[in-house]
mmCIF file of C-alpha atoms and ligand atoms in Angstrom:
data_model
loop_
_atom_site.group_PDB
_atom_site.id
_atom_site.type_symbol
_atom_site.label_atom_id
_atom_site.label_comp_id
_atom_site.label_asym_id
_atom_site.label_seq_id
_atom_site.Cartn_x
_atom_site.Cartn_y
_atom_site.Cartn_z
ATOM 1 C CA MET A 172 200.323 205.250 82.058
ATOM 2 C CA SER A 173 199.098 208.386 83.899
ATOM 3 C CA SER A 174 200.709 209.511 87.160
ATOM 4 C CA LEU A 175 196.913 210.092 88.646
ATOM 5 C CA PHE A 176 195.892 208.497 91.147
ATOM 6 C CA VAL A 177 192.076 208.513 92.416
ATOM 7 C CA LEU A 178 190.771 206.898 95.610
ATOM 8 C CA ALA A 179 186.983 206.510 95.778
ATOM 9 C CA GLY A 180 184.809 204.349 98.141
ATOM 10 C CA PRO A 181 181.786 204.371 99.906
ATOM 11 C CA THR A 182 180.397 206.766 102.021
ATOM 12 C CA ALA A 183 182.287 207.119 105.665
ATOM 13 C CA VAL A 184 184.740 204.435 104.884
ATOM 14 C CA GLY A 185 187.036 207.212 105.742
ATOM 15 C CA LYS A 186 188.233 208.568 102.633
ATOM 16 C CA GLY A 187 188.085 212.319 103.796
ATOM 17 C CA THR A 188 190.404 211.180 106.381
ATOM 18 C CA VAL A 189 193.054 209.491 105.006
ATOM 19 C CA ALA A 190 193.203 212.412 102.489
ATOM 20 C CA ALA A 191 193.654 214.308 105.378
ATOM 21 C CA PHE A 192 196.343 212.255 106.755
ATOM 22 C CA ILE A 193 198.180 212.575 103.613
ATOM 23 C CA ARG A 194 197.825 215.786 102.968
ATOM 24 C CA ASP A 195 199.280 216.666 106.681
ATOM 25 C CA HIS A 196 202.539 214.180 106.497
ATOM 26 C CA TYR A 197 202.697 213.732 102.815
ATOM 27 C CA PRO A 198 203.444 216.935 101.366
ATOM 28 C CA ARG A 199 205.605 215.613 98.250
ATOM 29 C CA VAL A 200 201.333 214.301 97.425
ATOM 30 C CA TRP A 201 199.778 216.725 95.199
ATOM 31 C CA LEU A 202 195.739 216.418 96.464
ATOM 32 C CA SER A 203 193.739 217.919 94.520
ATOM 33 C CA VAL A 204 191.195 220.753 95.886
ATOM 34 C CA SER A 205 187.844 220.456 94.934
ATOM 35 C CA ALA A 206 185.024 223.062 94.193
ATOM 36 C CA THR A 207 181.787 222.888 96.392
ATOM 37 C CA THR A 208 178.780 224.574 96.677
ATOM 38 C CA ARG A 209 177.881 223.018 100.722
ATOM 39 C CA THR A 210 178.873 224.974 103.287
ATOM 40 C CA PRO A 211 182.566 224.799 105.165
ATOM 41 C CA ARG A 212 181.960 223.151 108.436
ATOM 42 C CA PRO A 213 184.027 224.404 110.861
ATOM 43 C CA GLY A 214 187.362 224.303 110.743
ATOM 44 C CA GLU A 215 187.416 223.812 107.320
ATOM 45 C CA VAL A 216 189.338 226.633 105.408
ATOM 46 C CA ASP A 217 188.696 227.983 101.571
ATOM 47 C CA GLY A 218 191.121 227.002 99.009
ATOM 48 C CA VAL A 219 192.232 224.316 101.335
ATOM 49 C CA HIS A 220 190.364 221.981 101.816
ATOM 50 C CA TYR A 221 187.751 222.869 99.624
ATOM 51 C CA HIS A 222 186.846 225.849 97.163
ATOM 52 C CA PHE A 223 183.817 226.852 98.373
ATOM 53 C CA VAL A 224 181.583 228.212 95.604
ATOM 54 C CA SER A 225 177.949 229.448 95.022
ATOM 55 C CA GLN A 226 175.917 227.292 92.408
ATOM 56 C CA GLN A 227 176.026 229.882 90.161
ATOM 57 C CA GLU A 228 179.948 229.896 90.414
ATOM 58 C CA PHE A 229 180.190 226.380 89.780
ATOM 59 C CA ASP A 230 177.446 226.105 86.843
ATOM 60 C CA GLN A 231 179.121 228.334 85.367
ATOM 61 C CA MET A 232 182.891 226.011 85.654
ATOM 62 C CA ALA A 233 181.215 223.166 84.381
ATOM 63 C CA ALA A 234 180.191 225.265 80.940
ATOM 64 C CA ASP A 235 183.752 226.569 81.005
ATOM 65 C CA GLY A 236 185.171 222.659 80.638
ATOM 66 C CA ASP A 237 187.262 223.989 83.725
ATOM 67 C CA LEU A 238 185.665 220.627 85.739
ATOM 68 C CA LEU A 239 187.945 217.319 85.570
ATOM 69 C CA GLU A 240 184.533 215.640 86.789
ATOM 70 C CA TYR A 241 181.587 216.413 88.732
ATOM 71 C CA ALA A 242 178.568 215.396 90.187
ATOM 72 C CA VAL A 243 176.108 216.036 92.933
ATOM 73 C CA VAL A 244 176.507 214.239 96.038
ATOM 74 C CA HIS A 245 173.906 212.298 98.455
ATOM 75 C CA GLY A 246 171.855 214.716 96.712
ATOM 76 C CA ARG A 247 172.814 217.760 98.119
ATOM 77 C CA ALA A 248 175.379 219.590 97.060
ATOM 78 C CA SER A 249 177.815 219.670 93.870
ATOM 79 C CA TYR A 250 181.202 218.640 94.237
ATOM 80 C CA GLY A 251 183.919 219.292 91.226
ATOM 81 C CA THR A 252 187.787 218.613 90.578
ATOM 82 C CA PRO A 253 188.777 221.955 89.063
ATOM 83 C CA ARG A 254 191.028 219.954 85.395
ATOM 84 C CA ARG A 255 193.857 222.648 85.146
ATOM 85 C CA PRO A 256 195.696 222.303 88.546
ATOM 86 C CA VAL A 257 195.159 218.275 88.256
ATOM 87 C CA LEU A 258 197.297 218.705 84.409
ATOM 88 C CA GLU A 259 199.755 221.012 86.372
ATOM 89 C CA ALA A 260 201.036 218.152 88.534
ATOM 90 C CA ILE A 261 200.786 215.853 85.918
ATOM 91 C CA SER A 262 202.968 217.927 84.171
ATOM 92 C CA GLN A 263 205.251 219.206 86.958
ATOM 93 C CA GLY A 264 205.857 215.135 87.540
ATOM 94 C CA ARG A 265 204.215 215.151 91.018
ATOM 95 C CA LEU A 266 202.143 212.640 92.443
ATOM 96 C CA PRO A 267 198.517 213.777 91.758
ATOM 97 C CA LEU A 268 195.874 212.561 93.879
ATOM 98 C CA LEU A 269 192.069 213.189 93.929
ATOM 99 C CA GLU A 270 189.757 211.959 96.329
ATOM 100 C CA ILE A 271 186.279 212.118 94.892
ATOM 101 C CA ASP A 272 183.057 210.034 95.055
ATOM 102 C CA LEU A 273 182.366 207.211 92.812
ATOM 103 C CA GLN A 274 180.428 209.011 90.183
ATOM 104 C CA GLY A 275 183.399 211.287 89.508
ATOM 105 C CA ALA A 276 185.652 208.524 89.264
ATOM 106 C CA ARG A 277 184.068 206.518 86.515
ATOM 107 C CA GLN A 278 184.135 210.225 85.006
ATOM 108 C CA VAL A 279 188.135 210.365 85.304
ATOM 109 C CA ARG A 280 187.953 206.959 84.167
ATOM 110 C CA GLU A 281 186.623 208.412 80.622
ATOM 111 C CA ARG A 282 188.690 211.214 80.434
ATOM 112 C CA MET A 283 192.052 209.573 82.029
ATOM 113 C CA PRO A 284 191.790 205.917 81.231
ATOM 114 C CA ASP A 285 195.528 206.343 81.965
ATOM 115 C CA ALA A 286 194.340 206.778 85.644
ATOM 116 C CA HIS A 287 195.278 204.166 88.315
ATOM 117 C CA PHE A 288 192.230 203.505 90.408
ATOM 118 C CA VAL A 289 192.105 202.871 94.047
ATOM 119 C CA PHE A 290 189.018 201.651 96.272
ATOM 120 C CA LEU A 291 188.818 202.446 100.020
ATOM 121 C CA ALA A 292 186.925 199.849 101.459
ATOM 122 C CA PRO A 293 186.065 199.167 105.419
ATOM 123 C CA PRO A 294 187.292 196.273 107.446
ATOM 124 C CA SER A 295 182.996 195.077 106.842
ATOM 125 C CA TRP A 296 179.944 196.181 106.600
ATOM 126 C CA ASP A 297 179.044 196.335 110.436
ATOM 127 C CA GLU A 298 182.452 198.529 110.726
ATOM 128 C CA LEU A 299 180.764 201.382 107.685
ATOM 129 C CA VAL A 300 177.245 201.171 109.131
ATOM 130 C CA HIS A 301 179.292 202.028 112.397
ATOM 131 C CA ARG A 302 180.872 204.472 111.037
ATOM 132 C CA LEU A 303 178.273 205.571 109.160
ATOM 133 C CA ILE A 304 176.192 206.306 112.427
ATOM 134 C CA GLY A 305 178.597 207.119 114.567
ATOM 135 C CA ARG A 306 179.955 210.374 113.007
ATOM 136 C CA GLY A 307 176.082 211.560 114.527
ATOM 137 C CA THR A 308 176.497 214.459 111.694
ATOM 138 C CA GLU A 309 174.219 214.009 110.025
ATOM 139 C CA THR A 310 170.075 213.628 110.331
ATOM 140 C CA ALA A 311 168.582 209.778 110.471
ATOM 141 C CA GLU A 312 166.990 210.836 106.073
ATOM 142 C CA GLU A 313 170.615 211.856 105.861
ATOM 143 C CA GLN A 314 172.073 208.516 107.217
ATOM 144 C CA ALA A 315 169.828 206.606 105.385
ATOM 145 C CA VAL A 316 170.656 208.043 101.593
ATOM 146 C CA ARG A 317 174.539 207.629 103.089
ATOM 147 C CA LEU A 318 173.623 203.771 103.351
ATOM 148 C CA GLU A 319 171.807 203.148 100.266
ATOM 149 C CA THR A 320 174.715 204.981 98.543
ATOM 150 C CA ALA A 321 177.365 202.657 100.144
ATOM 151 C CA ARG A 322 175.535 199.503 99.701
ATOM 152 C CA ALA A 323 176.067 200.574 96.140
ATOM 153 C CA GLU A 324 179.517 202.081 95.987
ATOM 154 C CA LEU A 325 180.215 198.643 97.849
ATOM 155 C CA ALA A 326 178.987 196.718 95.224
ATOM 156 C CA ALA A 327 182.084 198.986 92.803
ATOM 157 C CA GLN A 328 185.167 197.875 93.998
ATOM 158 C CA ALA A 329 185.430 195.004 91.249
ATOM 159 C CA GLU A 330 185.637 198.384 88.357
ATOM 160 C CA PHE A 331 188.743 199.384 90.638
ATOM 161 C CA ASP A 332 192.785 198.839 90.194
ATOM 162 C CA ALA A 333 193.528 197.974 93.366
ATOM 163 C CA THR A 334 192.084 198.256 96.934
ATOM 164 C CA ILE A 335 193.333 199.588 100.348
ATOM 165 C CA VAL A 336 191.360 197.893 103.397
ATOM 166 C CA ASN A 337 190.829 201.251 105.959
ATOM 167 C CA GLN A 338 191.341 199.210 109.006
ATOM 168 C CA ASP A 339 193.912 202.116 110.341
ATOM 169 C CA VAL A 340 194.148 205.825 108.782
ATOM 170 C CA GLY A 341 197.576 205.480 109.443
ATOM 171 C CA VAL A 342 198.475 202.411 107.818
ATOM 172 C CA ALA A 343 195.982 203.247 105.019
ATOM 173 C CA ALA A 344 197.573 206.196 104.013
ATOM 174 C CA ALA A 345 201.273 204.334 103.785
ATOM 175 C CA GLU A 346 199.630 202.169 101.683
ATOM 176 C CA LEU A 347 198.617 204.693 99.423
ATOM 177 C CA VAL A 348 201.776 206.674 99.392
ATOM 178 C CA ASP A 349 203.629 203.574 98.583
ATOM 179 C CA LEU A 350 201.748 202.168 95.698
ATOM 180 C CA MET A 351 202.548 205.514 94.121
ATOM 181 C CA GLU A 352 205.667 205.898 94.759
ATOM 182 C CA ARG A 353 206.574 202.346 93.488
ATOM 183 C CA HIS A 354 204.385 203.459 90.221
ATOM 184 C CA ILE A 355 205.704 206.371 89.258
ATOM 185 C CA SER A 356 209.570 205.319 90.039
ATOM 186 C CA ALA A 357 208.551 202.483 87.319
ATOM 187 C CA ALA A 358 207.670 204.789 84.830
ATOM 188 C CA ARG A 359 210.525 206.669 85.097
HETATM 189 P P1 5GP B 557 182.040 215.895 102.415
HETATM 190 O O1 5GP B 557 180.938 216.683 102.333
HETATM 191 O O2 5GP B 557 182.063 214.906 103.453
HETATM 192 O O3 5GP B 557 183.456 216.498 102.438
HETATM 193 O O4 5GP B 557 182.476 215.325 100.838
HETATM 194 C C1 5GP B 557 181.205 213.967 100.560
HETATM 195 C C2 5GP B 557 181.728 213.617 99.479
HETATM 196 O O5 5GP B 557 181.914 214.273 98.203
HETATM 197 C C3 5GP B 557 182.398 212.299 99.860
HETATM 198 O O6 5GP B 557 182.852 211.212 99.109
HETATM 199 C C4 5GP B 557 183.899 213.112 98.790
HETATM 200 O O7 5GP B 557 184.490 211.775 98.143
HETATM 201 C C5 5GP B 557 182.758 213.539 97.649
HETATM 202 N N1 5GP B 557 183.595 214.653 96.674
HETATM 203 C C6 5GP B 557 184.430 215.325 97.262
HETATM 204 N N2 5GP B 557 185.039 216.604 96.445
HETATM 205 C C7 5GP B 557 185.067 215.408 95.412
HETATM 206 C C8 5GP B 557 184.594 216.193 93.749
HETATM 207 O O8 5GP B 557 185.475 217.116 93.363
HETATM 208 N N3 5GP B 557 184.299 214.924 93.296
HETATM 209 C C9 5GP B 557 183.381 214.148 93.531
HETATM 210 N N4 5GP B 557 182.248 213.178 92.141
HETATM 211 N N5 5GP B 557 183.161 213.873 94.562
HETATM 212 C C10 5GP B 557 183.650 214.540 95.472
#
């Protein structure tokens, strides 16, 4: 089995928050930095949170085979995982983690069936809707698109190797890191 872990789950379940918590509290985990064509939000740093690239640069990376997976998320922007850093992290025996959407997770499973796929679930559908609307950074139209995506994504839980419920960010992050560490020590 590969040491690669992939965290996916519905929109607004808090994947990004759990990944950020892991970045800040578990430096032994190697978190992949995705390329994206969306514009940075306040506080986001190029090369840390994402590699912010133009559509032309993104298309070139995809054409050159430099992306392990890529997808258009919420019909708005392209996101993709640079391939080489992931392969390096695996070969260095690090604890590599991708936080990506479901379409991307499916592509990784095609290419790296040995990876581990963890589904981050909301405590309930109502809670997910609350988080989705409560975030308030999207227009009503964008929220409707995200809800629809979330409904389809929730149904995908059965495709995953494990599920972690995101009741509390710190607890969910600790559970994920524990899963990764138990796996890597069992493989050694
Ligand atoms: P945001 O724009 O809010 O940072 O992220 C939007 C969505 O893009 C999230 O669901 C996140 O999981 C997904 N995402 C981030 N990076 C990647 C990536 O490299 N590949 C794919 N397929 N999805 C990604």
